[in-house]
PDB file of C-alpha atoms in Angstrom:
ATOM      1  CA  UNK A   1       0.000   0.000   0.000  1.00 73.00           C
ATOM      2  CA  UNK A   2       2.569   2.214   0.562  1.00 73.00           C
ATOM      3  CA  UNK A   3       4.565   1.634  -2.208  1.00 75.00           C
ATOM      4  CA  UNK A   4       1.316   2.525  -4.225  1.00 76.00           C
ATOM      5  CA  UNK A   5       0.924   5.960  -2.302  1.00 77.00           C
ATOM      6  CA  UNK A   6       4.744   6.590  -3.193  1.00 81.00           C
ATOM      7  CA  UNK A   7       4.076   5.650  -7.034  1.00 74.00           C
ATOM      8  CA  UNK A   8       1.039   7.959  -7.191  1.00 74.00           C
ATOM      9  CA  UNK A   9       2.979  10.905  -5.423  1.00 74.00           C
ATOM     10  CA  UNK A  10       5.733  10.452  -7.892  1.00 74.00           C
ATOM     11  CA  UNK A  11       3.082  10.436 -10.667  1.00 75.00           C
ATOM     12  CA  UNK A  12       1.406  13.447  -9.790  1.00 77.00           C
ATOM     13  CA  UNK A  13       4.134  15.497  -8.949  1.00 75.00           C
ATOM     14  CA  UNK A  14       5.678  14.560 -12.294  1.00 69.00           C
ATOM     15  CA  UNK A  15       2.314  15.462 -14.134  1.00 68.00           C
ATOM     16  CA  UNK A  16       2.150  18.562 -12.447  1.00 63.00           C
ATOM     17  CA  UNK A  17       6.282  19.378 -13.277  1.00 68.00           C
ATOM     18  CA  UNK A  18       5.069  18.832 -16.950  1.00 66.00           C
ATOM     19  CA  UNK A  19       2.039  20.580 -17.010  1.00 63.00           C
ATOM     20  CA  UNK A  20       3.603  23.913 -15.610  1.00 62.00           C
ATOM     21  CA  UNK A  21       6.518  23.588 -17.521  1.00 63.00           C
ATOM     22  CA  UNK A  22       4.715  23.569 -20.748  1.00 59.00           C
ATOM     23  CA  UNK A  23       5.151  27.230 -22.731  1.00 60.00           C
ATOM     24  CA  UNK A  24       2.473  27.984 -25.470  1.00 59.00           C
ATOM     25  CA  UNK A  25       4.657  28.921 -28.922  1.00 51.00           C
ATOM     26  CA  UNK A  26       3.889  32.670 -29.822  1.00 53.00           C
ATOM     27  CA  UNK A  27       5.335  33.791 -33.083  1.00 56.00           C
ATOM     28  CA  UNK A  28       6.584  37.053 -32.749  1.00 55.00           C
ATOM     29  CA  UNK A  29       5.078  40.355 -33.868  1.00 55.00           C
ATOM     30  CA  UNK A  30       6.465  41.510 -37.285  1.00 59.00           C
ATOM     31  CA  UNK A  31       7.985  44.397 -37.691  1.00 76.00           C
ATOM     32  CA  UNK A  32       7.256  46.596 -40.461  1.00 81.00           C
ATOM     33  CA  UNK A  33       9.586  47.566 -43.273  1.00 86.00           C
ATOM     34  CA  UNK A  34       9.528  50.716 -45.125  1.00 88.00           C
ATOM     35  CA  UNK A  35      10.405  52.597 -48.311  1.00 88.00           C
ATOM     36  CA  UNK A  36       9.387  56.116 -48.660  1.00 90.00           C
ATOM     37  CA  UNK A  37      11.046  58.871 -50.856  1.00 90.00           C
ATOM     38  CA  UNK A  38      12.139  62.287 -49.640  1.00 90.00           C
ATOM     39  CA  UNK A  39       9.377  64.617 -48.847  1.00 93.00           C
ATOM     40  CA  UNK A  40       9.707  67.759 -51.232  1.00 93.00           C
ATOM     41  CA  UNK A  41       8.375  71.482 -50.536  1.00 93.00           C
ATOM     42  CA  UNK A  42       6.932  73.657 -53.323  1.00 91.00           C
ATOM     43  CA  UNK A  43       5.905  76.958 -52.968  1.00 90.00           C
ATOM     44  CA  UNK A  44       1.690  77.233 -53.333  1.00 83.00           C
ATOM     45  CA  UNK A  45       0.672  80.179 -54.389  1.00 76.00           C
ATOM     46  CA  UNK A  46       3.327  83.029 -54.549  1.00 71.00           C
ATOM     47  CA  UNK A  47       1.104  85.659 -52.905  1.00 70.00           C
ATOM     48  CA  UNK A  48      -0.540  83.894 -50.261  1.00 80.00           C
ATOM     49  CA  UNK A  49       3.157  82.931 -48.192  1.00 84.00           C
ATOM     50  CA  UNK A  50       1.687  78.765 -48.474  1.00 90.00           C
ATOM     51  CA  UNK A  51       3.326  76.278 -49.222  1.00 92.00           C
ATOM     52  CA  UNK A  52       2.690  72.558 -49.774  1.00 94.00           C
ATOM     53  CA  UNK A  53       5.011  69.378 -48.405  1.00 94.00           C
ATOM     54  CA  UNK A  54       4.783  66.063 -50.644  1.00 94.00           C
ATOM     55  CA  UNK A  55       6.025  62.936 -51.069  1.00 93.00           C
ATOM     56  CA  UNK A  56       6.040  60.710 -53.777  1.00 93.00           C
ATOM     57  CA  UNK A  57       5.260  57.289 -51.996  1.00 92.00           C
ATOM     58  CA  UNK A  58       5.381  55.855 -49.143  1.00 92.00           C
ATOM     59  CA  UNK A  59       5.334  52.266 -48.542  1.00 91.00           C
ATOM     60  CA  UNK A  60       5.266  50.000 -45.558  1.00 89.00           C
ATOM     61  CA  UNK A  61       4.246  46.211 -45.402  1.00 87.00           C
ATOM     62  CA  UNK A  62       4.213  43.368 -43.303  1.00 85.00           C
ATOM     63  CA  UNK A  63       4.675  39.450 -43.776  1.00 82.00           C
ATOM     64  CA  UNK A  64       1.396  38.802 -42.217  1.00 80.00           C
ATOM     65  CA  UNK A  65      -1.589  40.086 -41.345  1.00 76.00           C
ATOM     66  CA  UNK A  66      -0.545  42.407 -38.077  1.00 80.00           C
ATOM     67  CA  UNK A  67      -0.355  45.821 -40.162  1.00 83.00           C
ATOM     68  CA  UNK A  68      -2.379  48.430 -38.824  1.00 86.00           C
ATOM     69  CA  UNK A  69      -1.819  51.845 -40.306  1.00 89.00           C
ATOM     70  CA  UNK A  70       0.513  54.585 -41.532  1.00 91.00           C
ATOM     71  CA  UNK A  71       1.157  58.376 -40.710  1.00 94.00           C
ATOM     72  CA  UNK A  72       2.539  61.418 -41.975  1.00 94.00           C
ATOM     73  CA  UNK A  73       3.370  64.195 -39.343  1.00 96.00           C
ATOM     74  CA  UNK A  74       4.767  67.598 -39.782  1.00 95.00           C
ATOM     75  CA  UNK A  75       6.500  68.892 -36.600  1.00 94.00           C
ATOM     76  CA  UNK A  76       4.538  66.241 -34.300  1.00 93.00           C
ATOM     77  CA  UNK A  77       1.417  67.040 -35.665  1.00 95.00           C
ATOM     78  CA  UNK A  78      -0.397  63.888 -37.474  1.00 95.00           C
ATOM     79  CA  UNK A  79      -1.684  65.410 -40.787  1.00 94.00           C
ATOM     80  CA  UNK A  80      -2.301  62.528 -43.069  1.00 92.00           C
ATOM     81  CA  UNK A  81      -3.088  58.665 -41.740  1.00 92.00           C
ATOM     82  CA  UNK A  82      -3.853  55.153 -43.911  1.00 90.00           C
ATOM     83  CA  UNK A  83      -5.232  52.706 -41.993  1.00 86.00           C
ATOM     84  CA  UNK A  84      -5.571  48.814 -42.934  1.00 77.00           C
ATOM     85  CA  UNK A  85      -8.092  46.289 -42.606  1.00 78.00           C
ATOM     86  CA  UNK A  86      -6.567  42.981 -42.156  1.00 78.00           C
ATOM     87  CA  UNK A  87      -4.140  43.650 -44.939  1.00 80.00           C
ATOM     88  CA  UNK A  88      -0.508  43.202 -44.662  1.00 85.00           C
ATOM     89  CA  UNK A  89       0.978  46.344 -47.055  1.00 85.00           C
ATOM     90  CA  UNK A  90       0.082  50.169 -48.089  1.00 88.00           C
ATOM     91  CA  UNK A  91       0.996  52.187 -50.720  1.00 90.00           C
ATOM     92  CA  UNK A  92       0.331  56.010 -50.483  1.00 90.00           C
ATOM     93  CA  UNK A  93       1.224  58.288 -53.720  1.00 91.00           C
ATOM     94  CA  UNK A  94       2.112  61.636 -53.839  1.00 89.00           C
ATOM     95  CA  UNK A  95      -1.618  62.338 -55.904  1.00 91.00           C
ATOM     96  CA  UNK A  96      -3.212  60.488 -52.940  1.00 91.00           C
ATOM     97  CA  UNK A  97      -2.472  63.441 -50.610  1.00 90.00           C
ATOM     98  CA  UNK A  98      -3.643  65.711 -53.357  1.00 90.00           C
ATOM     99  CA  UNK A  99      -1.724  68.812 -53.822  1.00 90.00           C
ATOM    100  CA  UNK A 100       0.438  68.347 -50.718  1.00 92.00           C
ATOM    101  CA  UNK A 101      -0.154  68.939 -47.249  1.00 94.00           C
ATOM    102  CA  UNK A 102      -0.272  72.857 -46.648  1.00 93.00           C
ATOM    103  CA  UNK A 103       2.381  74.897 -44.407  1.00 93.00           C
ATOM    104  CA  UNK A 104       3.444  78.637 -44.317  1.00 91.00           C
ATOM    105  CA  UNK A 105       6.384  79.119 -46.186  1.00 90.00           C
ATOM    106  CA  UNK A 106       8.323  81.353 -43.539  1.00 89.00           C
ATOM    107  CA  UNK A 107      10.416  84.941 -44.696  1.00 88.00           C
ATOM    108  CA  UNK A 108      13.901  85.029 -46.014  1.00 87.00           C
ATOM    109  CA  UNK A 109      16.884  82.664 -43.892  1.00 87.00           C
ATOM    110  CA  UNK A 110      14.366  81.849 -41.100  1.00 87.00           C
ATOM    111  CA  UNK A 111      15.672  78.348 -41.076  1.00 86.00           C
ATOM    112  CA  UNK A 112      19.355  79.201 -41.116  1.00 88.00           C
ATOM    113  CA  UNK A 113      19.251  77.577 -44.519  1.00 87.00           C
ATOM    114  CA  UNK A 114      20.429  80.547 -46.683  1.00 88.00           C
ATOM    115  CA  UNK A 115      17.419  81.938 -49.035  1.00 88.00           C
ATOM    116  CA  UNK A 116      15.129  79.417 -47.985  1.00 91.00           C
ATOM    117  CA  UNK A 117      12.016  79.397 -45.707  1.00 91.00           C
ATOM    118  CA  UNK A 118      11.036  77.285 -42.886  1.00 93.00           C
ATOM    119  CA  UNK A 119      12.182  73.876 -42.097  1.00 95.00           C
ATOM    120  CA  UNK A 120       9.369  71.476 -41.286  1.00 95.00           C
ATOM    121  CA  UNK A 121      10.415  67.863 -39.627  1.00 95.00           C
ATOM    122  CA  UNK A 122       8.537  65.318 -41.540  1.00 95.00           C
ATOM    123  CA  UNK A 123       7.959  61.807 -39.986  1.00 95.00           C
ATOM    124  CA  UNK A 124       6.691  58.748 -41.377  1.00 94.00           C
ATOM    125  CA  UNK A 125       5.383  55.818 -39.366  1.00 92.00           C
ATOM    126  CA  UNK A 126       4.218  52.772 -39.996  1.00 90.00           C
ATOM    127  CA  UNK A 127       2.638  50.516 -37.247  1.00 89.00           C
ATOM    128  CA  UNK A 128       1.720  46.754 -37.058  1.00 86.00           C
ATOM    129  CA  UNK A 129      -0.123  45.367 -34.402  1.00 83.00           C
ATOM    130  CA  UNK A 130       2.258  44.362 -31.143  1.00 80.00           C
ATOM    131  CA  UNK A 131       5.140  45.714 -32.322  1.00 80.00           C
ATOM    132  CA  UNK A 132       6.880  48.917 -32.366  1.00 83.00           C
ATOM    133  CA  UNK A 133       6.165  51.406 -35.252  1.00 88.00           C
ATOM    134  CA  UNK A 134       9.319  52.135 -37.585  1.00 89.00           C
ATOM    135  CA  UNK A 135      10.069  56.045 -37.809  1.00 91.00           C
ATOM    136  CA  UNK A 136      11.728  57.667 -40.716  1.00 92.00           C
ATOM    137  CA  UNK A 137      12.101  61.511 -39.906  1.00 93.00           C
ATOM    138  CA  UNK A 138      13.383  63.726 -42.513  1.00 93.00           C
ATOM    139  CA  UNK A 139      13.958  67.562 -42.385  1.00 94.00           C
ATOM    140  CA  UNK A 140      12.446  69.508 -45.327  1.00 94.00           C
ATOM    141  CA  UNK A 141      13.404  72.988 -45.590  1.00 93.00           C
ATOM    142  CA  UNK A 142      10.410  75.272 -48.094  1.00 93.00           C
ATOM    143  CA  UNK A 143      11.384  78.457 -49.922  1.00 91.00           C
ATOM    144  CA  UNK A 144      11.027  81.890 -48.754  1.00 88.00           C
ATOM    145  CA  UNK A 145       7.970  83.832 -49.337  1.00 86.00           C
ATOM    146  CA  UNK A 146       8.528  87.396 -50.688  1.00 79.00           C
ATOM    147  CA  UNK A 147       5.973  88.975 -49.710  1.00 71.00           C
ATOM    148  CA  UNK A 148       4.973  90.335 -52.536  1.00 65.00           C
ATOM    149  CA  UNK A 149       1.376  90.729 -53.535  1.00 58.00           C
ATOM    150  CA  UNK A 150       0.757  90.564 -57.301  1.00 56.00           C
ATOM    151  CA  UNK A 151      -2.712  92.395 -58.504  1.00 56.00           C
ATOM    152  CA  UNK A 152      -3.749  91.692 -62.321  1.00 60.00           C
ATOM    153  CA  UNK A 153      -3.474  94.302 -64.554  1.00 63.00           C
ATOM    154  CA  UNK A 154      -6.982  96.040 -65.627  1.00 70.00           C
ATOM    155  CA  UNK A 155      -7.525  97.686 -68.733  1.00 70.00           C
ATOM    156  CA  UNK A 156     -10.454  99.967 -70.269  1.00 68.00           C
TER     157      UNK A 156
END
């Protein structure tokens, strides 16, 4: 009898040593990989001191299903976002953000850039579900605005 108890002891406490030693396999979150081109600045309208930032694409993906959006900010403010629906990739064109995402163009060296405008830090993000978002941050520096107000010439 007690070599029975003993048996059973040793039985249990070696189920229980394999049942709490067991680990569920997680895969790991994906990361997401990016290609974007430089972000441009053209001047809008040469009266009105705008200007517009662009890009020509910008494209993030994952390998499976975990991506979950993109963003453009300009100086840490989000101005354009993509999001996905169980997709794994997206692909944002310069014509997608229409004429460009409007920002004043600044007066004469205000960047310390000489005869150029304001410098604007663009970032692009892309994020996938449970892991961290990848950051590209580029520095885009817009021309001057002249101030000068053109008025169309009337004639009688």
């Amino acid at each position: 009898m007690r070599l029975m108890r003993t048996f059973l002891l040793v039985m249990i406490i070696l189920g229980l040593t394999q049942a709490l030693a067991y680990k569920p396999v997680h895969t790991a979150p994906q990361a997401v990989s990016m290609t974007v081109s430089n972000p441009y600045c053209v001047q809008d309208v040469k009266a009105a001191g705008s200007c517009r930032i662009n890009l020509r694409y910008f494209y993030a993906s994952t390998t499976d299903a975990s991506f979950s959006h993109i963003e453009i900010a300009i100086d840490g403010k989000v101005r354009a976002r993509m999001n996905g629906f169980f997709e794994n990739s997206a692909y944002l064109t310069g014509p997608m953000l229409g004429d460009g995402l409007k920002v004043a163009c600044g007066g004469k060296n205000v960047s310390g850039v000489p005869d150029m405008g304001r410098q604007y830090a663009v970032t692009l993000t892309g994020f996938a579900t449970g892991s961290s978002p990848v950051v590209d941050i580029a520095n885009v520096t817009c021309p001057y605005y002249q101030g000068e107000t053109y008025l169309p010439l009337i004639t009688k």
